[in-house]
Tab-separated table of C-alpha atoms and ligand atoms in Angstrom:
chain	number	residue	atom	x	y	z
A	1	MET	CA	6.437	-18.242	-16.590
A	2	ARG	CA	6.521	-15.399	-14.084
A	3	LYS	CA	6.319	-16.408	-10.446
A	4	LEU	CA	4.571	-14.172	-7.983
A	5	LEU	CA	4.341	-14.475	-4.226
A	6	VAL	CA	1.150	-13.009	-2.796
A	7	THR	CA	0.838	-12.671	0.974
A	8	GLY	CA	-2.575	-12.622	2.620
A	9	GLY	CA	-4.256	-13.977	-0.495
A	10	MET	CA	-7.150	-15.548	1.405
A	11	GLY	CA	-8.352	-12.133	2.533
A	12	PHE	CA	-10.653	-9.678	0.792
A	13	ILE	CA	-8.282	-7.636	-1.382
A	14	GLY	CA	-5.660	-10.385	-1.764
A	15	SER	CA	-8.145	-12.949	-3.082
A	16	ASN	CA	-9.666	-10.470	-5.537
A	17	PHE	CA	-6.145	-9.617	-6.703
A	18	ILE	CA	-5.233	-13.266	-7.315
A	19	LEU	CA	-8.458	-13.800	-9.296
A	20	HIS	CA	-7.753	-10.630	-11.292
A	21	MET	CA	-4.190	-11.685	-12.135
A	22	LEU	CA	-4.951	-15.292	-13.042
A	23	SER	CA	-7.853	-14.274	-15.272
A	24	ARG	CA	-5.609	-11.783	-17.037
A	25	TYR	CA	-2.253	-13.498	-17.517
A	26	ASP	CA	-1.615	-17.025	-18.858
A	27	ASP	CA	2.099	-17.007	-18.112
A	28	LEU	CA	1.791	-16.452	-14.386
A	29	HIS	CA	2.134	-18.720	-11.366
A	30	ILE	CA	0.996	-17.447	-7.981
A	31	THR	CA	2.058	-18.783	-4.602
A	32	ASN	CA	-0.333	-17.533	-1.936
A	33	ILE	CA	0.861	-17.575	1.662
A	34	ASP	CA	-1.703	-16.853	4.338
A	35	ALA	CA	-1.786	-17.566	8.071
A	36	LEU	CA	-5.560	-18.203	7.937
A	37	THR	CA	-6.449	-15.869	10.769
A	38	TYR	CA	-10.155	-15.089	11.200
A	39	ALA	CA	-10.029	-12.864	8.097
A	40	GLY	CA	-8.490	-15.484	5.807
A	41	ASN	CA	-11.205	-17.481	4.115
A	42	PRO	CA	-10.294	-20.351	1.746
A	43	ASP	CA	-13.830	-20.134	0.298
A	44	ASN	CA	-12.632	-16.945	-1.398
A	45	LEU	CA	-10.391	-18.946	-3.729
A	46	SER	CA	-12.197	-22.297	-3.899
A	47	ASP	CA	-12.732	-21.805	-7.672
A	48	ILE	CA	-8.984	-21.882	-8.367
A	49	ALA	CA	-7.829	-24.158	-5.525
A	50	HIS	CA	-6.787	-26.887	-8.009
A	51	SER	CA	-5.436	-24.673	-10.763
A	52	ASP	CA	-1.892	-25.451	-12.029
A	53	ALA	CA	-1.196	-21.729	-11.954
A	54	TYR	CA	-1.829	-21.474	-8.240
A	55	ARG	CA	-0.474	-22.871	-4.998
A	56	PHE	CA	-1.514	-22.187	-1.424
A	57	VAL	CA	0.887	-22.516	1.486
A	58	ARG	CA	-0.304	-21.876	4.991
A	59	ALA	CA	2.386	-19.708	6.520
A	60	ASP	CA	2.588	-16.925	9.045
A	61	ILE	CA	4.704	-13.896	8.134
A	62	THR	CA	5.451	-13.256	11.815
A	63	ASP	CA	7.517	-16.474	11.725
A	64	ALA	CA	10.892	-15.677	10.125
A	65	GLU	CA	11.706	-19.342	9.569
A	66	GLN	CA	8.517	-20.055	7.669
A	67	VAL	CA	9.052	-17.001	5.501
A	68	GLY	CA	12.703	-17.901	4.869
A	69	ARG	CA	11.719	-21.435	3.810
A	70	ILE	CA	9.224	-20.187	1.208
A	71	PHE	CA	11.816	-17.917	-0.366
A	72	ALA	CA	14.536	-20.573	-0.226
A	73	GLU	CA	12.349	-23.032	-2.138
A	74	ASN	CA	11.171	-20.621	-4.841
A	75	PRO	CA	12.816	-17.820	-6.741
A	76	PHE	CA	10.035	-15.244	-7.118
A	77	ASP	CA	9.891	-12.571	-9.803
A	78	GLY	CA	7.828	-10.426	-7.496
A	79	VAL	CA	6.113	-10.152	-4.142
A	80	VAL	CA	2.770	-8.451	-3.547
A	81	HIS	CA	2.343	-8.026	0.171
A	82	PHE	CA	-1.257	-7.747	1.379
A	83	ALA	CA	-1.059	-9.773	4.612
A	84	ALA	CA	-2.019	-7.500	7.500
A	85	GLU	CA	-4.271	-7.070	10.452
A	86	SER	CA	-6.557	-4.454	8.931
A	87	HIS	CA	-9.518	-3.599	11.132
A	88	VAL	CA	-9.197	-0.318	13.041
A	89	ASP	CA	-11.727	-1.267	15.758
A	90	ARG	CA	-9.811	-4.455	16.553
A	91	SER	CA	-6.543	-2.518	16.716
A	92	ILE	CA	-8.014	-0.293	19.419
A	93	VAL	CA	-8.721	-3.346	21.590
A	94	HIS	CA	-5.758	-5.586	20.655
A	95	PRO	CA	-2.948	-3.409	19.283
A	96	GLU	CA	-0.204	-5.973	19.811
A	97	ALA	CA	-1.450	-8.280	17.064
A	98	PHE	CA	-1.196	-5.333	14.661
A	99	VAL	CA	2.373	-4.508	15.573
A	100	ARG	CA	3.344	-8.146	15.198
A	101	ALA	CA	1.667	-8.848	11.868
A	102	ASN	CA	2.108	-5.476	10.202
A	103	VAL	CA	5.535	-4.387	11.429
A	104	LEU	CA	7.328	-7.637	12.274
A	105	GLY	CA	5.649	-9.602	9.466
A	106	THR	CA	6.608	-6.976	6.883
A	107	PHE	CA	10.136	-6.900	8.245
A	108	HIS	CA	10.536	-10.682	7.759
A	109	LEU	CA	9.300	-10.416	4.181
A	110	LEU	CA	11.608	-7.509	3.376
A	111	GLU	CA	14.546	-9.401	4.859
A	112	ALA	CA	13.778	-12.506	2.804
A	113	ALA	CA	13.288	-10.457	-0.367
A	114	ARG	CA	16.623	-8.749	0.238
A	115	ARG	CA	18.406	-12.034	0.896
A	116	TYR	CA	16.987	-13.722	-2.206
A	117	GLU	CA	17.214	-10.571	-4.365
A	118	THR	CA	13.553	-10.502	-5.344
A	119	PRO	CA	13.332	-8.070	-8.274
A	120	LYS	CA	10.031	-6.420	-7.296
A	121	PHE	CA	8.255	-5.926	-3.977
A	122	ILE	CA	4.890	-4.207	-3.770
A	123	HIS	CA	3.993	-3.174	-0.239
A	124	VAL	CA	0.228	-2.640	-0.128
A	125	SER	CA	-0.611	0.098	2.342
A	126	THR	CA	-3.357	2.542	3.205
A	127	ASP	CA	-4.218	6.231	3.125
A	128	GLU	CA	-4.779	5.982	6.896
A	129	VAL	CA	-1.036	6.437	7.400
A	130	TYR	CA	-1.552	10.129	6.501
A	131	GLY	CA	-3.911	10.643	9.431
A	132	THR	CA	-7.046	12.719	9.041
A	133	LEU	CA	-8.150	15.741	6.998
A	134	GLY	CA	-10.461	18.666	7.740
A	135	ASP	CA	-13.259	19.592	5.345
A	136	THR	CA	-10.886	20.375	2.480
A	137	GLY	CA	-7.657	19.112	0.934
A	138	TYR	CA	-6.313	15.791	-0.263
A	139	PHE	CA	-3.571	13.386	0.735
A	140	THR	CA	-0.726	13.294	-1.771
A	141	GLU	CA	2.314	11.015	-1.695
A	142	GLN	CA	4.174	13.935	-0.056
A	143	SER	CA	1.740	14.283	2.844
A	144	PRO	CA	3.388	13.633	6.208
A	145	LEU	CA	2.673	10.315	7.924
A	146	MET	CA	0.496	11.152	10.938
A	147	PRO	CA	-1.335	7.937	11.828
A	148	ASN	CA	-3.958	8.085	14.572
A	149	SER	CA	-4.928	4.480	15.327
A	150	PRO	CA	-2.753	1.542	16.360
A	151	TYR	CA	-3.689	0.000	12.996
A	152	SER	CA	-2.561	2.969	10.923
A	153	ALA	CA	0.528	3.455	13.093
A	154	SER	CA	1.529	-0.154	12.468
A	155	LYS	CA	0.995	0.317	8.725
A	156	ALA	CA	3.022	3.553	8.792
A	157	GLY	CA	5.776	1.637	10.596
A	158	SER	CA	5.751	-1.021	7.881
A	159	ASP	CA	5.793	1.660	5.150
A	160	LEU	CA	8.866	3.249	6.725
A	161	LEU	CA	10.609	-0.105	6.991
A	162	ALA	CA	9.802	-0.776	3.334
A	163	ARG	CA	11.159	2.654	2.407
A	164	SER	CA	14.320	2.022	4.388
A	165	TYR	CA	14.956	-1.232	2.499
A	166	ALA	CA	14.733	0.673	-0.770
A	167	GLN	CA	17.038	3.439	0.463
A	168	THR	CA	19.558	1.320	2.354
A	169	TYR	CA	19.738	-1.923	0.403
A	170	GLY	CA	18.356	-0.868	-2.958
A	171	LEU	CA	15.516	-3.377	-2.625
A	172	PRO	CA	13.087	-2.536	-5.448
A	173	VAL	CA	10.156	-1.700	-3.200
A	174	ILE	CA	7.034	0.121	-4.357
A	175	ILE	CA	4.516	1.326	-1.765
A	176	THR	CA	0.859	1.687	-2.737
A	177	ARG	CA	-1.627	3.474	-0.482
A	178	CYS	CA	-5.297	2.903	-1.099
A	179	SER	CA	-8.488	4.447	0.162
A	180	ASN	CA	-11.451	2.429	1.525
A	181	ASN	CA	-12.128	-0.675	-0.561
A	182	TYR	CA	-15.530	-2.255	-1.092
A	183	GLY	CA	-16.712	-5.154	-3.229
A	184	PRO	CA	-17.247	-8.930	-3.191
A	185	ARG	CA	-15.752	-11.083	-0.392
A	186	GLN	CA	-15.217	-8.286	2.129
A	187	PHE	CA	-15.265	-9.560	5.681
A	188	PRO	CA	-18.504	-8.486	7.424
A	189	GLU	CA	-16.736	-6.474	10.145
A	190	LYS	CA	-16.187	-3.570	7.703
A	191	LEU	CA	-18.790	-0.829	7.121
A	192	ILE	CA	-20.230	-1.776	3.707
A	193	PRO	CA	-20.838	-5.494	4.377
A	194	THR	CA	-22.077	-4.572	7.859
A	195	ILE	CA	-24.727	-2.348	6.275
A	196	ILE	CA	-25.680	-4.893	3.600
A	197	LEU	CA	-25.957	-7.925	5.859
A	198	ARG	CA	-27.713	-6.113	8.685
A	199	ALA	CA	-30.169	-4.534	6.246
A	200	LEU	CA	-30.887	-7.939	4.681
A	201	HIS	CA	-31.710	-9.209	8.186
A	202	ASP	CA	-33.662	-6.059	9.176
A	203	GLU	CA	-31.172	-5.521	12.001
A	204	PRO	CA	-30.065	-2.135	13.370
A	205	ILE	CA	-27.082	-0.643	11.519
A	206	PRO	CA	-24.565	0.889	13.946
A	207	ILE	CA	-23.255	4.256	12.779
A	208	TYR	CA	-20.415	5.636	14.868
A	209	GLY	CA	-20.839	9.176	16.186
A	210	ASP	CA	-22.952	11.417	13.973
A	211	GLY	CA	-22.197	9.617	10.683
A	212	THR	CA	-20.572	12.657	9.062
A	213	HIS	CA	-17.152	11.000	8.767
A	214	VAL	CA	-15.993	10.870	5.162
A	215	ARG	CA	-14.323	7.999	3.307
A	216	ASP	CA	-13.215	7.782	-0.337
A	217	TRP	CA	-14.681	4.538	-1.728
A	218	LEU	CA	-12.655	2.445	-4.156
A	219	TYR	CA	-14.032	-0.623	-5.912
A	220	VAL	CA	-11.745	-3.517	-5.031
A	221	MET	CA	-11.241	-4.562	-8.673
A	222	ASP	CA	-10.086	-1.022	-9.518
A	223	HIS	CA	-7.595	-1.337	-6.673
A	224	CYS	CA	-6.393	-4.695	-8.056
A	225	ALA	CA	-5.927	-3.157	-11.513
A	226	ALA	CA	-3.848	-0.366	-9.952
A	227	ILE	CA	-1.557	-2.844	-8.191
A	228	ASP	CA	-1.223	-4.766	-11.443
A	229	ALA	CA	-0.191	-1.490	-13.126
A	230	ALA	CA	2.285	-0.779	-10.307
A	231	LEU	CA	3.818	-4.229	-10.814
A	232	ARG	CA	4.239	-3.634	-14.528
A	233	ARG	CA	5.022	0.081	-14.722
A	234	GLY	CA	5.817	1.259	-11.194
A	235	ILE	CA	9.225	2.695	-10.391
A	236	ALA	CA	11.203	1.174	-7.532
A	237	GLY	CA	11.350	3.418	-4.471
A	238	GLU	CA	8.145	5.289	-5.383
A	239	VAL	CA	4.847	5.647	-3.522
A	240	TYR	CA	1.528	5.563	-5.418
A	241	ASN	CA	-1.795	6.715	-3.957
A	242	ILE	CA	-4.839	4.765	-5.144
A	243	GLY	CA	-8.271	6.319	-4.604
A	244	GLY	CA	-11.718	6.093	-6.097
A	245	HIS	CA	-12.754	9.777	-6.458
A	246	HIS	CA	-15.856	8.867	-4.464
A	247	GLU	CA	-15.976	10.776	-1.192
A	248	ARG	CA	-19.117	10.131	0.825
A	249	THR	CA	-20.145	10.457	4.449
A	250	ASN	CA	-20.912	7.209	6.237
A	251	LEU	CA	-24.564	8.268	6.372
A	252	GLU	CA	-24.628	8.816	2.607
A	253	VAL	CA	-23.298	5.333	1.798
A	254	THR	CA	-25.635	3.784	4.361
A	255	ARG	CA	-28.651	5.509	2.762
A	256	MET	CA	-27.453	4.409	-0.691
A	257	VAL	CA	-27.424	0.744	0.356
A	258	LEU	CA	-30.759	0.991	2.188
A	259	GLN	CA	-32.386	2.557	-0.871
A	260	GLU	CA	-31.057	-0.155	-3.161
A	261	LEU	CA	-32.347	-2.871	-0.824
A	262	ARG	CA	-35.624	-0.972	-0.264
A	263	LYS	CA	-35.087	-0.983	3.488
A	264	PRO	CA	-36.152	1.820	5.866
A	265	GLU	CA	-33.759	4.466	7.192
A	266	SER	CA	-35.085	3.654	10.651
A	267	LEU	CA	-32.532	0.807	10.704
A	268	ILE	CA	-29.807	3.442	11.130
A	269	THR	CA	-28.758	3.468	14.781
A	270	PHE	CA	-26.275	6.022	16.075
A	271	VAL	CA	-23.823	4.466	18.534
A	272	ALA	CA	-20.816	5.671	20.530
A	273	ASP	CA	-18.036	7.018	18.334
A	274	ARG	CA	-14.842	5.091	17.578
A	275	LEU	CA	-11.937	6.280	19.765
A	276	GLY	CA	-9.698	8.641	17.821
A	277	HIS	CA	-12.058	8.378	14.820
A	278	ASP	CA	-10.462	9.961	11.739
A	279	LYS	CA	-12.869	12.571	10.344
A	280	ARG	CA	-12.088	12.515	6.667
A	281	TYR	CA	-9.913	10.611	4.203
A	282	ALA	CA	-9.580	11.957	0.681
A	283	ILE	CA	-6.805	10.862	-1.591
A	284	ASP	CA	-5.271	12.477	-4.622
A	285	PRO	CA	-4.315	9.702	-7.053
A	286	ALA	CA	-3.117	12.101	-9.802
A	287	LYS	CA	0.438	10.760	-9.779
A	288	THR	CA	-0.749	7.158	-10.098
A	289	GLU	CA	-3.105	8.083	-12.928
A	290	ARG	CA	-0.392	10.004	-14.747
A	291	GLU	CA	2.540	7.655	-14.216
A	292	LEU	CA	0.845	4.247	-14.222
A	293	GLY	CA	-1.846	5.047	-16.786
A	294	TRP	CA	-4.526	3.800	-14.411
A	295	ARG	CA	-7.912	5.236	-13.518
A	296	PRO	CA	-10.648	3.903	-11.256
A	297	GLY	CA	-13.309	2.708	-13.678
A	298	LYS	CA	-16.251	1.864	-11.444
A	299	GLU	CA	-18.840	4.470	-10.540
A	300	LEU	CA	-19.797	4.196	-6.879
A	301	GLU	CA	-23.522	3.666	-7.501
A	302	GLN	CA	-22.827	0.857	-9.995
A	303	GLY	CA	-20.117	-0.753	-7.813
A	304	MET	CA	-22.413	-0.648	-4.801
A	305	LYS	CA	-25.241	-2.283	-6.781
A	306	GLU	CA	-22.907	-5.072	-7.918
A	307	THR	CA	-21.554	-5.524	-4.403
A	308	ILE	CA	-25.045	-5.768	-2.931
A	309	MET	CA	-25.972	-8.266	-5.652
A	310	TRP	CA	-22.874	-10.330	-4.824
A	311	TYR	CA	-23.902	-10.624	-1.173
A	312	VAL	CA	-27.514	-11.371	-2.132
A	313	THR	CA	-26.471	-14.171	-4.523
A	314	ASN	CA	-23.637	-15.564	-2.391
A	315	ARG	CA	-25.651	-16.296	0.699
A	316	SER	CA	-23.716	-19.472	1.539
A	317	TRP	CA	-20.432	-17.476	1.620
A	318	TRP	CA	-21.577	-15.099	4.340
A	319	GLU	CA	-23.651	-17.695	6.179
A	320	ARG	CA	-20.462	-19.744	6.590
A	321	VAL	CA	-18.631	-16.599	7.743
A	322	ARG	CA	-21.357	-15.546	10.156
A	323	SER	CA	-21.673	-19.024	11.678
A	324	GLY	CA	-17.899	-19.522	11.838
A	325	ALA	CA	-18.178	-22.675	9.672
A	326	TYR	CA	-15.372	-21.390	7.405
A	327	LEU	CA	-13.006	-21.732	10.394
A	328	GLU	CA	-13.591	-25.457	10.803
A	329	GLY	CA	-10.529	-27.692	10.709
A	330	ARG	CA	-8.005	-24.977	11.539
B	407	T46	C1	-17.660	-1.095	10.958
B	407	T46	C2	-18.292	0.269	11.094
B	407	T46	C3	-17.651	1.411	10.673
B	407	T46	N1	-18.214	2.631	10.827
B	407	T46	C4	-17.506	3.809	10.311
B	407	T46	C5	-16.071	3.985	10.730
B	407	T46	C6	-15.443	4.651	9.520
B	407	T46	O1	-15.650	6.047	9.557
B	407	T46	C7	-16.215	4.083	8.333
B	407	T46	C8	-15.545	2.912	7.645
B	407	T46	O2	-15.161	2.001	8.665
B	407	T46	P1	-14.349	0.661	8.335
B	407	T46	O3	-14.030	0.036	9.637
B	407	T46	O4	-15.128	-0.136	7.357
B	407	T46	O5	-13.072	1.193	7.569
B	407	T46	P2	-11.923	2.252	8.012
B	407	T46	O6	-11.759	2.324	9.461
B	407	T46	O7	-12.186	3.545	7.298
B	407	T46	O8	-10.644	1.514	7.392
B	407	T46	C9	-10.696	0.757	6.167
B	407	T46	O9	-10.127	1.447	5.081
B	407	T46	C10	-8.767	1.803	5.238
B	407	T46	C11	-8.285	2.489	3.995
B	407	T46	C12	-7.910	0.688	5.714
B	407	T46	O10	-6.713	0.687	5.503
B	407	T46	C13	-8.497	-0.307	6.649
B	407	T46	O11	-7.799	-1.522	6.639
B	407	T46	C14	-9.944	-0.554	6.364
B	407	T46	O12	-10.500	-1.285	7.441
B	407	T46	O13	-17.468	3.650	8.890
B	407	T46	C15	-19.468	2.793	11.392
B	407	T46	O14	-19.994	3.906	11.505
B	407	T46	N2	-20.124	1.660	11.807
B	407	T46	C16	-19.583	0.410	11.693
B	407	T46	O15	-20.232	-0.590	12.110
């Protein structure tokens, strides 16, 4: 049986990845370590909490001892590292937490993987490390790292550390960089769940600046399939961009959700812009498609419909998030 360590598996992308992997492979055991910060929600994995193929350990990657203990107890065949502080707005107010979790936390994991000779390490990163684009062009794996927010700078720092462990120690690290994810279980601070939940409650939807900022939307399960492909077919030391081929302005995606929910556009409320707001992200995933044999399968309109339906039918999930009930007992 293959043994995988997943970090940050109680979060949005990590939990979807664990569900993807366990539904796909019978010969797999996953250890999920998560610090259970505000963004880590055990409800995300309640369906598999008692599965023999799964184990949860509460652990904080910023604590070298805790990380060392996990590796000492278990030889892992691979690590998939999702754990991160991920919300740009929070990083503008509290940058230190981002440096700690994203840079120091990644460093502790890389050190442990080096010490215990883990044969595969996927470092899950973001297209935000490339900075921002004008109206044209795409980020490729060769684009320079020019992060603009404390969040993206901390991720760029962790990418460079990961790269250095491949170059210096020969640690078999693969870096993946994704565009904006959407789908079930996304924490309501992000744009898409903000729109859905506020629209469902007939509340104003805050759009930063003039709403013309562009993001490339990637269905979370397509992202999970790409990481799975990177685990199986990725080459150590390489970077793979993962995007959805779905560039839209923030206003366009907001209107799409409002139309689907039959809510009025008058809910759209323009608010002060985010500091240092990146204008456009657009990612070229050609290398990943060619070398990993992966393609994003979900059309944006269909993925958005399914995502909206998930929030509509999983009311108790977001009610517990909104009320803070999911944090009880921590
Ligand atoms: C929450 C919110 C956002 N926005 C705007 C700001 C952005 O232009 C866009 C998406 O914002 P969001 O915060 O959802 O995501 P990004 O800042 O693009 O970053 C996200 O995608 C990358 C790849 C990651 O790596 C980040 O971890 C992830 O958070 O909507 C608004 O206009 N109003 C709002 O209330």
